[in-house]
Amino acid sequence: MDNFAFKLTTELVVGHEAEKQVADYVKKYGGHKVLVHYDGGYVATSGLVEKICDYLVEGGLEVVKLGGVVPNPRLTLVREGIELCRREKVDFLLAIGGGSAIDSTKAIAMGLPYEGDVWDFFVEDNSIPKAIPQVSTPLGVVLTIAATGSEASNSCVITDEEHELKRFCDNDVNRAKFAIENPDLTMTLPWFQTACGLTDIMSHSLERYFCVEQSGNTLTDYLCEAVFHTVMEVAEQLKADPKNYDARANMMLASSISHCQLTGMGRANNGDWSSHFIEHELSGEFDVTHGAGLAVITPAWMRYVYKDNMDMFLKWATRVMGVHMDYANPELTVLAAIQRLEDFFKSLGLPTHLKDMPEIKGELGDEVFYKMAKRVRITNADGTVGGMKHLNTEDIVNIFRLAM
């Protein structure tokens, strides 16, 4: 097991009508004037924003609103939010929504006390960020979509739409002070969003599970596997009854647990992350939904790298995917498990190949693959990405080819 330090500073508040406590939690963490930041979809049209704002005002707080967040949240709105907060002298930020609203809020919170451009925290030169955030304005979350785990993570992902770049900033200043999780708020989500959320939750622990083989890390293995089993069980429950409260609650908890770094304890570099970084370029290029992109990229990545860590893949195949061990030909065991995972994504109604993604118009080929592959974030000193297998540009193009 690798040496590690683990700290979770986000207070999770889970239950029926938990959002009614929002003013108390904002005041607990020092807020007086609050930016309420949200998307332009269900959150904006359901009346939830008005309810939350009423709770804040009734609690003696001032409120400033900024909507308009879209999937793959945009840098232009982040910059607009920073200027608005400075004019209004906001001292606390509240995200209402899922990962996009949370990440946009985190970026505004980082940019508010910073004298330069907030993109400095995201843009890199040879994998070195132009700037590293030292402080951030405190923020909280009212979660309405369980997916990205951003409500409990230190990660923030923003898209520079002008240059079609999707980049992230992982830093503990990003962590929310609290996350209010009422499963009732997720009941009316369209199935596609629920399916993408389930895929994203699973992926956050898959990235941490598949890494350089470590000995003595049994507990973390089982924590990851618990997330996998929970996601697959919850998926079946929600297909049968989308308003199953316990299933929605378990999905919310899995979202927070899967990306708060708990399932990466003692892992080399906290996991692999190739699939995520490759998918970021897919999202940046075609504006596909992140969870749907992961359903396409993850099986292709697995088929490309499984031979580099057969023991880990065999453990996953037998303990998670339920494939019986073929001792005469272990590779068949792994390949059967990868197919079962792909079939699981298909059962959710998600695409599992690039050719099936409606956002991608026209012909795909090596020209586009190389364009995306060359932009994938470098994580290793040798100019490659990935913890389990170091992937260069040619490797990434090959994964795109397998994903066709």
CSV table of C-alpha atoms in Angstrom, one decimal, residues 17-246:
chain,number,residue,atom,x,y,z
A,17,GLU,CA,-36.4,18.1,2.9
A,18,ALA,CA,-32.7,18.6,3.9
A,19,GLU,CA,-32.6,21.7,1.7
A,20,LYS,CA,-34.7,23.5,4.3
A,21,GLN,CA,-31.6,23.8,6.4
A,22,VAL,CA,-29.6,25.6,3.8
A,23,ALA,CA,-29.5,29.0,5.5
A,24,ASP,CA,-28.3,27.4,8.8
A,25,TYR,CA,-25.4,25.8,6.9
A,26,VAL,CA,-24.4,28.9,5.0
A,27,LYS,CA,-24.3,30.9,8.2
A,28,LYS,CA,-22.4,28.0,10.0
A,29,TYR,CA,-19.6,28.5,7.4
A,30,GLY,CA,-19.5,32.3,7.6
A,31,GLY,CA,-21.8,33.4,4.7
A,32,HIS,CA,-23.7,36.6,4.6
A,33,LYS,CA,-24.3,37.4,0.9
A,34,VAL,CA,-24.8,34.4,-1.3
A,35,LEU,CA,-24.4,33.8,-5.0
A,36,VAL,CA,-26.9,31.2,-6.0
A,37,HIS,CA,-25.5,29.5,-9.2
A,38,TYR,CA,-27.6,27.0,-11.2
A,39,ASP,CA,-28.2,25.6,-14.6
A,40,GLY,CA,-30.8,26.5,-17.2
A,41,GLY,CA,-32.7,23.3,-17.2
A,42,TYR,CA,-34.9,21.5,-14.6
A,43,VAL,CA,-33.4,23.5,-11.7
A,44,ALA,CA,-34.3,26.8,-13.3
A,45,THR,CA,-37.8,25.8,-14.3
A,46,SER,CA,-39.0,23.6,-11.4
A,47,GLY,CA,-39.3,26.4,-8.8
A,48,LEU,CA,-36.5,24.9,-6.7
A,49,VAL,CA,-34.2,28.0,-7.1
A,50,GLU,CA,-37.0,30.3,-5.7
A,51,LYS,CA,-37.6,27.9,-2.8
A,52,ILE,CA,-33.9,27.8,-1.9
A,53,CYS,CA,-33.6,31.6,-2.2
A,54,ASP,CA,-36.7,32.0,0.0
A,55,TYR,CA,-35.0,29.8,2.7
A,56,LEU,CA,-31.9,31.9,2.5
A,57,VAL,CA,-33.7,35.2,2.8
A,58,GLU,CA,-35.9,33.9,5.6
A,59,GLY,CA,-32.6,33.0,7.3
A,60,GLY,CA,-31.4,36.6,7.2
A,61,LEU,CA,-29.1,36.2,4.2
A,62,GLU,CA,-28.7,38.4,1.0
A,63,VAL,CA,-29.0,36.6,-2.3
A,64,VAL,CA,-27.6,37.2,-5.8
A,65,LYS,CA,-28.6,34.8,-8.6
A,66,LEU,CA,-26.8,33.6,-11.7
A,67,GLY,CA,-28.2,30.9,-13.9
A,68,GLY,CA,-27.3,29.6,-17.3
A,69,VAL,CA,-24.9,26.8,-16.5
A,70,VAL,CA,-24.8,24.1,-19.3
A,71,PRO,CA,-23.2,20.6,-19.5
A,72,ASN,CA,-19.4,20.9,-19.8
A,73,PRO,CA,-19.6,24.3,-18.0
A,74,ARG,CA,-18.2,27.2,-19.9
A,75,LEU,CA,-15.3,29.5,-19.0
A,76,THR,CA,-17.2,32.6,-20.2
A,77,LEU,CA,-20.0,32.1,-17.6
A,78,VAL,CA,-17.3,31.6,-14.9
A,79,ARG,CA,-15.7,34.9,-15.8
A,80,GLU,CA,-19.1,36.6,-15.8
A,81,GLY,CA,-19.8,35.1,-12.3
A,82,ILE,CA,-16.5,36.4,-10.9
A,83,GLU,CA,-17.2,39.9,-12.0
A,84,LEU,CA,-20.8,39.7,-10.6
A,85,CYS,CA,-19.5,38.5,-7.2
A,86,ARG,CA,-17.0,41.3,-7.1
A,87,ARG,CA,-19.5,44.0,-7.8
A,88,GLU,CA,-22.0,42.6,-5.3
A,89,LYS,CA,-19.4,41.8,-2.6
A,90,VAL,CA,-20.5,38.2,-2.4
A,91,ASP,CA,-18.8,36.2,0.4
A,92,PHE,CA,-20.4,32.7,-0.1
A,93,LEU,CA,-21.4,30.7,-3.1
A,94,LEU,CA,-24.2,28.1,-3.4
A,95,ALA,CA,-24.5,25.7,-6.3
A,96,ILE,CA,-27.9,24.2,-7.1
A,97,GLY,CA,-27.7,21.2,-9.5
A,98,GLY,CA,-25.2,18.6,-10.5
A,99,GLY,CA,-21.6,18.5,-11.5
A,100,SER,CA,-21.8,21.3,-14.1
A,101,ALA,CA,-23.3,23.8,-11.7
A,102,ILE,CA,-20.9,22.7,-8.9
A,103,ASP,CA,-17.8,23.0,-11.1
A,104,SER,CA,-18.8,26.4,-12.4
A,105,THR,CA,-19.4,27.5,-8.8
A,106,LYS,CA,-16.0,26.1,-7.8
A,107,ALA,CA,-14.2,28.0,-10.6
A,108,ILE,CA,-16.0,31.3,-9.7
A,109,ALA,CA,-15.0,30.7,-6.0
A,110,MET,CA,-11.3,30.2,-7.0
A,111,GLY,CA,-11.3,33.2,-9.3
A,112,LEU,CA,-12.9,35.6,-7.0
A,113,PRO,CA,-9.9,36.2,-4.7
A,114,TYR,CA,-7.4,35.8,-7.5
A,115,GLU,CA,-5.8,38.8,-9.3
A,116,GLY,CA,-5.2,37.0,-12.6
A,117,ASP,CA,-7.5,35.1,-15.0
A,118,VAL,CA,-9.1,32.1,-13.5
A,119,TRP,CA,-8.1,30.0,-16.5
A,120,ASP,CA,-4.5,30.2,-15.2
A,121,PHE,CA,-5.6,27.4,-12.8
A,122,PHE,CA,-6.6,25.1,-15.6
A,123,VAL,CA,-4.2,25.8,-18.5
A,124,GLU,CA,-0.9,23.9,-18.4
A,125,ASP,CA,2.5,23.9,-20.0
A,126,ASN,CA,4.1,20.5,-20.0
A,127,SER,CA,1.5,19.4,-17.4
A,128,ILE,CA,2.5,22.3,-15.1
A,129,PRO,CA,-0.5,24.7,-14.3
A,130,LYS,CA,0.2,28.3,-15.0
A,131,ALA,CA,-1.0,29.1,-11.4
A,132,ILE,CA,-2.1,27.1,-8.4
A,133,PRO,CA,-5.0,28.4,-6.2
A,134,GLN,CA,-4.1,29.1,-2.7
A,135,VAL,CA,-7.5,30.2,-1.4
A,136,SER,CA,-11.1,30.1,-2.5
A,137,THR,CA,-14.4,31.7,-1.5
A,138,PRO,CA,-16.4,29.2,0.7
A,139,LEU,CA,-19.2,27.4,-1.1
A,140,GLY,CA,-21.9,24.9,-0.5
A,141,VAL,CA,-24.1,22.6,-2.7
A,142,VAL,CA,-27.7,21.6,-3.0
A,143,LEU,CA,-27.4,18.5,-5.1
A,144,THR,CA,-30.0,17.6,-7.7
A,145,ILE,CA,-28.0,15.1,-9.9
A,146,ALA,CA,-25.9,12.3,-8.5
A,147,ALA,CA,-23.1,11.7,-11.0
A,148,THR,CA,-19.8,13.6,-10.9
A,149,GLY,CA,-19.2,13.5,-7.1
A,150,SER,CA,-18.1,17.1,-7.4
A,151,GLU,CA,-20.1,17.8,-4.3
A,152,ALA,CA,-17.5,16.0,-2.2
A,153,SER,CA,-14.4,16.1,-4.4
A,154,ASN,CA,-11.5,18.5,-4.8
A,155,SER,CA,-11.9,18.5,-8.6
A,156,CYS,CA,-13.3,21.2,-10.9
A,157,VAL,CA,-13.6,20.7,-14.7
A,158,ILE,CA,-14.2,23.7,-17.0
A,159,THR,CA,-14.5,24.0,-20.8
A,160,ASP,CA,-12.9,26.9,-22.8
A,161,GLU,CA,-15.4,26.8,-25.6
A,162,GLU,CA,-13.4,29.2,-27.8
A,163,HIS,CA,-10.5,26.8,-28.0
A,164,GLU,CA,-12.6,23.5,-27.5
A,165,LEU,CA,-10.5,22.7,-24.5
A,166,LYS,CA,-11.8,20.8,-21.4
A,167,ARG,CA,-9.4,21.1,-18.5
A,168,PHE,CA,-9.5,20.4,-14.7
A,169,CYS,CA,-8.0,21.8,-11.5
A,170,ASP,CA,-7.7,19.4,-8.6
A,171,ASN,CA,-7.0,21.3,-5.4
A,172,ASP,CA,-8.4,21.0,-1.8
A,173,VAL,CA,-9.5,24.6,-1.8
A,174,ASN,CA,-12.2,23.4,-4.2
A,175,ARG,CA,-14.0,21.3,-1.6
A,176,ALA,CA,-17.5,22.4,-0.7
A,177,LYS,CA,-18.1,23.2,3.0
A,178,PHE,CA,-21.4,21.2,2.9
A,179,ALA,CA,-23.5,19.2,0.4
A,180,ILE,CA,-27.2,18.9,0.9
A,181,GLU,CA,-28.5,15.7,-0.6
A,182,ASN,CA,-32.2,15.1,-0.7
A,183,PRO,CA,-33.0,12.1,-2.9
A,184,ASP,CA,-36.5,13.5,-3.6
A,185,LEU,CA,-34.9,16.2,-5.7
A,186,THR,CA,-33.6,13.6,-8.2
A,187,MET,CA,-36.9,11.8,-8.8
A,188,THR,CA,-37.9,13.6,-12.0
A,189,LEU,CA,-34.5,13.3,-13.7
A,190,PRO,CA,-34.8,12.1,-17.3
A,191,TRP,CA,-33.5,8.5,-17.6
A,192,PHE,CA,-30.6,9.5,-19.8
A,193,GLN,CA,-29.2,11.8,-17.1
A,194,THR,CA,-29.7,9.1,-14.5
A,195,ALA,CA,-27.9,6.6,-16.7
A,196,CYS,CA,-25.0,8.9,-17.4
A,197,GLY,CA,-24.8,9.6,-13.7
A,198,LEU,CA,-24.5,5.9,-12.8
A,199,THR,CA,-21.8,5.5,-15.4
A,200,ASP,CA,-19.8,8.5,-14.1
A,201,ILE,CA,-20.1,7.2,-10.5
A,202,MET,CA,-18.8,3.8,-11.4
A,203,SER,CA,-16.0,5.3,-13.5
A,204,HIS,CA,-14.6,7.4,-10.6
A,205,SER,CA,-13.9,4.2,-8.7
A,206,LEU,CA,-12.9,2.2,-11.8
A,207,GLU,CA,-10.1,4.8,-12.4
A,208,ARG,CA,-8.9,4.2,-8.9
A,209,TYR,CA,-9.3,0.4,-9.0
A,210,PHE,CA,-7.2,-0.2,-12.1
A,211,CYS,CA,-3.7,1.1,-11.3
A,212,VAL,CA,-0.2,-0.3,-10.8
A,213,GLU,CA,-0.8,-3.4,-8.7
A,214,GLN,CA,-0.4,-2.8,-5.0
A,215,SER,CA,-0.1,-5.3,-2.3
A,216,GLY,CA,-1.8,-5.0,1.1
A,217,ASN,CA,-4.6,-2.8,-0.2
A,218,THR,CA,-7.5,-5.1,0.4
A,219,LEU,CA,-9.9,-2.6,2.0
A,220,THR,CA,-9.6,-0.1,-0.8
A,221,ASP,CA,-10.2,-2.9,-3.3
A,222,TYR,CA,-13.4,-3.8,-1.5
A,223,LEU,CA,-14.5,-0.2,-1.2
A,224,CYS,CA,-14.2,0.2,-5.0
A,225,GLU,CA,-16.1,-3.1,-5.5
A,226,ALA,CA,-18.8,-1.9,-3.2
A,227,VAL,CA,-19.4,1.1,-5.4
A,228,PHE,CA,-19.5,-1.1,-8.5
A,229,HIS,CA,-22.0,-3.5,-7.0
A,230,THR,CA,-24.1,-0.6,-5.6
A,231,VAL,CA,-24.3,1.1,-9.0
A,232,MET,CA,-25.3,-2.0,-10.8
A,233,GLU,CA,-27.9,-2.9,-8.2
A,234,VAL,CA,-29.3,0.6,-8.1
A,235,ALA,CA,-29.5,0.7,-11.9
A,236,GLU,CA,-31.9,-2.3,-11.9
A,237,GLN,CA,-34.0,-0.8,-9.1
A,238,LEU,CA,-34.3,2.5,-10.9
A,239,LYS,CA,-35.2,0.9,-14.2
A,240,ALA,CA,-38.1,-0.8,-12.4
A,241,ASP,CA,-39.1,2.3,-10.4
A,242,PRO,CA,-37.4,5.7,-11.1
A,243,LYS,CA,-38.8,7.1,-7.8
A,244,ASN,CA,-37.4,4.4,-5.5
A,245,TYR,CA,-36.2,6.6,-2.6
A,246,ASP,CA,-33.6,4.2,-1.2
